[in-house]
C-alpha positions as a LaTeX table, in Angstrom:
\begin{tabular}{lrrr}
\hline
Residue & $x$ (\AA) & $y$ (\AA) & $z$ (\AA) \\
\hline
Met1 & 21.25 & $-9.06$ & $-1.92$ \\
Asn2 & 19.23 & $-11.13$ & $-4.29$ \\
Ser3 & 20.56 & $-14.45$ & $-5.55$ \\
Tyr4 & 20.29 & $-14.41$ & $-9.31$ \\
Gly5 & 21.91 & $-17.75$ & $-10.10$ \\
Leu6 & 25.24 & $-18.41$ & $-11.76$ \\
Ser7 & 24.13 & $-18.00$ & $-15.36$ \\
Glu8 & 22.18 & $-14.81$ & $-14.84$ \\
Glu9 & 23.63 & $-11.33$ & $-14.43$ \\
Pro10 & 21.91 & $-9.19$ & $-11.82$ \\
Thr11 & 20.52 & $-6.67$ & $-14.29$ \\
Val12 & 18.22 & $-3.85$ & $-13.31$ \\
Glu13 & 16.11 & $-2.24$ & $-16.03$ \\
Trp14 & 14.39 & 1.07 & $-15.42$ \\
Ser15 & 12.20 & 3.66 & $-17.05$ \\
Val16 & 10.36 & 6.83 & $-16.07$ \\
Val17 & 6.63 & 6.79 & $-16.84$ \\
Glu18 & 3.90 & 9.34 & $-16.40$ \\
Ser19 & 1.15 & 8.61 & $-13.90$ \\
Gly20 & $-1.83$ & 10.27 & $-12.29$ \\
Ile21 & 0.51 & 11.52 & $-9.55$ \\
Gly22 & 3.42 & 12.64 & $-11.72$ \\
Pro23 & 6.43 & 10.82 & $-13.16$ \\
Leu24 & 7.36 & 7.50 & $-11.56$ \\
Leu25 & 10.66 & 5.71 & $-11.93$ \\
Leu26 & 10.04 & 1.97 & $-12.19$ \\
Ala27 & 12.88 & $-0.55$ & $-11.91$ \\
Ala28 & 12.74 & $-4.32$ & $-12.33$ \\
Thr29 & 15.03 & $-7.31$ & $-12.06$ \\
Ser30 & 14.44 & $-10.81$ & $-13.40$ \\
Ala31 & 12.57 & $-11.51$ & $-10.12$ \\
Gly32 & 10.08 & $-8.68$ & $-10.59$ \\
Leu33 & 9.45 & $-5.01$ & $-9.90$ \\
Val34 & 12.08 & $-3.89$ & $-7.37$ \\
Ser35 & 11.59 & $-0.14$ & $-7.03$ \\
Val36 & 9.07 & 2.65 & $-7.59$ \\
Ala37 & 10.16 & 6.25 & $-7.02$ \\
Phe38 & 7.81 & 9.24 & $-6.90$ \\
His39 & 8.41 & 12.63 & $-8.53$ \\
Ala40 & 11.09 & 11.20 & $-10.83$ \\
Asp41 & 12.85 & 14.40 & $-11.80$ \\
Pro42 & 16.59 & 14.18 & $-12.62$ \\
Ala43 & 17.68 & 14.50 & $-8.96$ \\
Val44 & 15.30 & 11.76 & $-7.78$ \\
Arg45 & 16.26 & 9.61 & $-10.75$ \\
Asp46 & 19.97 & 9.93 & $-10.00$ \\
Ala47 & 19.53 & 9.19 & $-6.29$ \\
Thr48 & 17.30 & 6.19 & $-6.99$ \\
Leu49 & 19.70 & 4.74 & $-9.56$ \\
Ala50 & 22.65 & 5.22 & $-7.19$ \\
Arg51 & 20.74 & 3.40 & $-4.43$ \\
Leu52 & 19.85 & 0.54 & $-6.79$ \\
Arg53 & 23.46 & 0.31 & $-8.00$ \\
Thr54 & 24.75 & 0.10 & $-4.43$ \\
Arg55 & 22.07 & $-2.17$ & $-2.96$ \\
Leu56 & 21.77 & $-4.60$ & $-5.89$ \\
Gly57 & 25.36 & $-4.59$ & $-7.10$ \\
Ala58 & 24.33 & $-4.00$ & $-10.70$ \\
Glu59 & 24.40 & $-1.08$ & $-13.09$ \\
Pro60 & 20.80 & 0.00 & $-13.80$ \\
Val61 & 20.06 & 0.12 & $-17.53$ \\
Glu62 & 17.49 & 2.52 & $-18.94$ \\
Ala63 & 15.06 & 0.35 & $-20.89$ \\
Pro64 & 11.77 & 2.08 & $-21.78$ \\
Gly65 & 10.76 & $-0.86$ & $-24.02$ \\
Ser66 & 11.71 & $-3.48$ & $-21.44$ \\
Thr67 & 9.60 & $-6.63$ & $-21.34$ \\
Arg68 & 10.24 & $-6.68$ & $-17.57$ \\
Leu69 & 8.59 & $-3.27$ & $-17.25$ \\
Ala70 & 5.80 & $-3.69$ & $-19.80$ \\
Glu71 & 3.31 & $-5.34$ & $-17.45$ \\
Pro72 & 3.96 & $-3.03$ & $-14.47$ \\
Ile73 & 3.57 & $-0.02$ & $-16.78$ \\
Arg74 & 0.33 & $-1.39$ & $-18.25$ \\
Arg75 & $-1.17$ & $-2.30$ & $-14.88$ \\
Leu76 & $-0.21$ & 1.00 & $-13.23$ \\
Ala77 & $-1.76$ & 2.92 & $-16.14$ \\
Ala78 & $-4.98$ & 0.91 & $-15.64$ \\
Tyr79 & $-4.85$ & 1.59 & $-11.87$ \\
Phe80 & $-4.50$ & 5.35 & $-12.39$ \\
Ala81 & $-7.32$ & 5.25 & $-14.97$ \\
Gly82 & $-9.58$ & 3.65 & $-12.32$ \\
Glu83 & $-9.79$ & 0.42 & $-14.33$ \\
Arg84 & $-7.76$ & $-1.87$ & $-12.07$ \\
Gln85 & $-7.78$ & $-2.35$ & $-8.30$ \\
Asp86 & $-5.37$ & $-5.24$ & $-7.80$ \\
Leu87 & $-2.00$ & $-4.78$ & $-9.47$ \\
Gly88 & $-0.97$ & $-8.41$ & $-8.94$ \\
Leu89 & 2.64 & $-7.88$ & $-10.03$ \\
Glu90 & 5.68 & $-10.07$ & $-9.46$ \\
Leu91 & 7.82 & $-8.26$ & $-6.88$ \\
Asp92 & 11.51 & $-8.45$ & $-6.04$ \\
Trp93 & 11.68 & $-7.93$ & $-2.27$ \\
Ser94 & 15.48 & $-7.71$ & $-2.12$ \\
Leu95 & 15.55 & $-4.02$ & $-1.08$ \\
Thr96 & 13.81 & $-4.77$ & 2.22 \\
Ala97 & 14.36 & $-7.33$ & 4.95 \\
Gly98 & 13.37 & $-8.43$ & 8.44 \\
Phe99 & 10.53 & $-6.62$ & 10.19 \\
His100 & 10.15 & $-4.11$ & 7.35 \\
Arg101 & 9.67 & $-6.88$ & 4.79 \\
Glu102 & 7.20 & $-8.67$ & 7.07 \\
Val103 & 5.13 & $-5.49$ & 7.49 \\
Leu104 & 5.24 & $-4.63$ & 3.78 \\
Arg105 & 4.19 & $-8.15$ & 2.76 \\
Glu106 & 1.25 & $-7.99$ & 5.18 \\
Leu107 & 0.30 & $-4.60$ & 3.78 \\
Ala108 & 0.50 & $-5.89$ & 0.20 \\
Ser109 & $-1.62$ & $-8.96$ & 0.86 \\
Gly110 & $-3.93$ & $-7.81$ & 3.64 \\
Val111 & $-5.03$ & $-4.23$ & 2.94 \\
Pro112 & $-7.09$ & $-4.18$ & $-0.25$ \\
Tyr113 & $-7.92$ & $-1.31$ & $-2.58$ \\
Gly114 & $-10.30$ & 1.22 & $-1.07$ \\
Thr115 & $-9.48$ & 0.40 & 2.56 \\
Val116 & $-7.08$ & 1.79 & 5.13 \\
Val117 & $-5.33$ & 0.41 & 8.18 \\
Gly118 & $-3.81$ & 2.11 & 11.22 \\
Tyr119 & $-0.11$ & 1.87 & 12.01 \\
Gly120 & $-0.92$ & 0.09 & 15.29 \\
Glu121 & $-3.32$ & $-2.36$ & 13.66 \\
Leu122 & $-0.73$ & $-3.26$ & 11.03 \\
Ala123 & 1.82 & $-3.78$ & 13.81 \\
Ala124 & $-0.63$ & $-6.10$ & 15.59 \\
Arg125 & $-1.22$ & $-8.06$ & 12.38 \\
Val126 & 2.46 & $-9.00$ & 12.29 \\
Gly127 & 2.49 & $-9.91$ & 15.97 \\
Arg128 & 4.12 & $-6.72$ & 17.28 \\
Pro129 & 1.27 & $-4.54$ & 18.62 \\
Glu130 & 3.76 & $-2.24$ & 20.41 \\
Ala131 & 5.59 & $-1.46$ & 17.16 \\
Ala132 & 3.35 & 1.20 & 15.55 \\
Gln133 & 6.27 & 3.62 & 15.20 \\
Ala134 & 8.41 & 0.90 & 13.63 \\
Val135 & 5.60 & 0.33 & 11.12 \\
Gly136 & 5.86 & 4.02 & 10.25 \\
Val137 & 9.58 & 3.60 & 9.62 \\
Ala138 & 8.84 & 0.56 & 7.42 \\
Met139 & 6.36 & 2.64 & 5.41 \\
Gly140 & 8.97 & 5.37 & 4.97 \\
Ser141 & 11.48 & 2.87 & 3.60 \\
Asn142 & 9.03 & 1.09 & 1.27 \\
Pro143 & 10.89 & 0.56 & $-2.02$ \\
Leu144 & 7.62 & $-0.16$ & $-3.88$ \\
Pro145 & 5.10 & 2.57 & $-3.01$ \\
Val146 & 1.72 & 2.46 & $-4.77$ \\
Val147 & 2.32 & $-1.23$ & $-5.62$ \\
Val148 & 2.86 & $-2.04$ & $-1.93$ \\
Pro149 & 0.21 & 0.47 & $-0.82$ \\
Cys150 & 1.77 & 2.41 & 2.06 \\
His151 & $-0.66$ & 5.22 & 1.20 \\
Arg152 & $-3.35$ & 3.03 & 2.83 \\
Val153 & $-1.71$ & 3.27 & 6.27 \\
Val154 & $-3.16$ & 6.09 & 8.37 \\
Glu155 & $-3.18$ & 7.34 & 11.95 \\
Ser156 & $-5.67$ & 5.77 & 14.35 \\
Asp157 & $-7.33$ & 9.18 & 14.95 \\
Gly158 & $-8.11$ & 9.52 & 11.24 \\
Gly159 & $-5.11$ & 11.66 & 10.34 \\
Leu160 & $-3.26$ & 10.84 & 7.15 \\
Gly161 & 0.11 & 10.27 & 8.83 \\
Gly162 & 3.27 & 10.73 & 6.82 \\
Phe163 & 4.09 & 9.76 & 3.27 \\
Gly164 & 7.34 & 9.64 & 1.33 \\
Gly165 & 5.65 & 10.97 & $-1.80$ \\
Gly166 & 4.16 & 13.92 & 0.09 \\
Leu167 & 0.74 & 14.27 & 1.72 \\
Glu168 & $-0.88$ & 15.66 & $-1.43$ \\
Thr169 & 0.16 & 12.51 & $-3.32$ \\
Lys170 & $-1.24$ & 10.37 & $-0.49$ \\
Arg171 & $-4.53$ & 12.32 & $-0.67$ \\
Gln172 & $-4.67$ & 11.80 & $-4.45$ \\
Leu173 & $-4.12$ & 8.04 & $-4.13$ \\
Leu174 & $-6.73$ & 7.69 & $-1.38$ \\
Ala175 & $-9.19$ & 9.77 & $-3.44$ \\
Leu176 & $-8.54$ & 7.57 & $-6.49$ \\
Glu177 & $-9.45$ & 4.55 & $-4.35$ \\
Gly178 & $-12.59$ & 6.23 & $-2.98$ \\
Val179 & $-11.34$ & 6.54 & 0.61 \\
Leu180 & $-11.30$ & 10.35 & 0.46 \\
Pro181 & $-13.49$ & 12.64 & $-1.63$ \\
Gln182 & $-12.04$ & 13.76 & $-4.96$ \\
Pro183 & $-10.70$ & 17.33 & $-4.85$ \\
Leu184 & $-13.01$ & 19.96 & $-6.32$ \\
Phe185 & $-10.33$ & 21.25 & $-8.71$ \\
\hline
\end{tabular}
């Protein structure tokens, strides 16, 4: 759980926004962006909000005009338009902990736009070279995909590996960043 201080309620504001890969649900706390969910149809929205409610102990409030969400929305729109490579957003890491948080922080700071890293290499970067599979689990539980770029983690043999948003979404993100060729149609 996050510590919000005595005078501050642990509020979570959320909105669904369109993106180059379909609707995304974005949620933020006073600490920063806390969650990004792909394919934000009603079922995904409901499951994401229930998870936020349980994990953060606060009732998520729909807030499309939220000042907390304004900058993430603006920067993600620029990213999908090919106008921004570094999102540079304030993040609330309270939905991840331990090894997963360590791996995700390394990914966020150490794997720039337009590059990829193998699961094993990322494990080695956090001092656990034997933990490639655990890195895969950390990618699958990433509460901030796109912003914490788990799409940039690939198999050592060149395969795409898995992706919570689906392999086609991963291909689209890697193509946007110039790692893969753009689809012909």
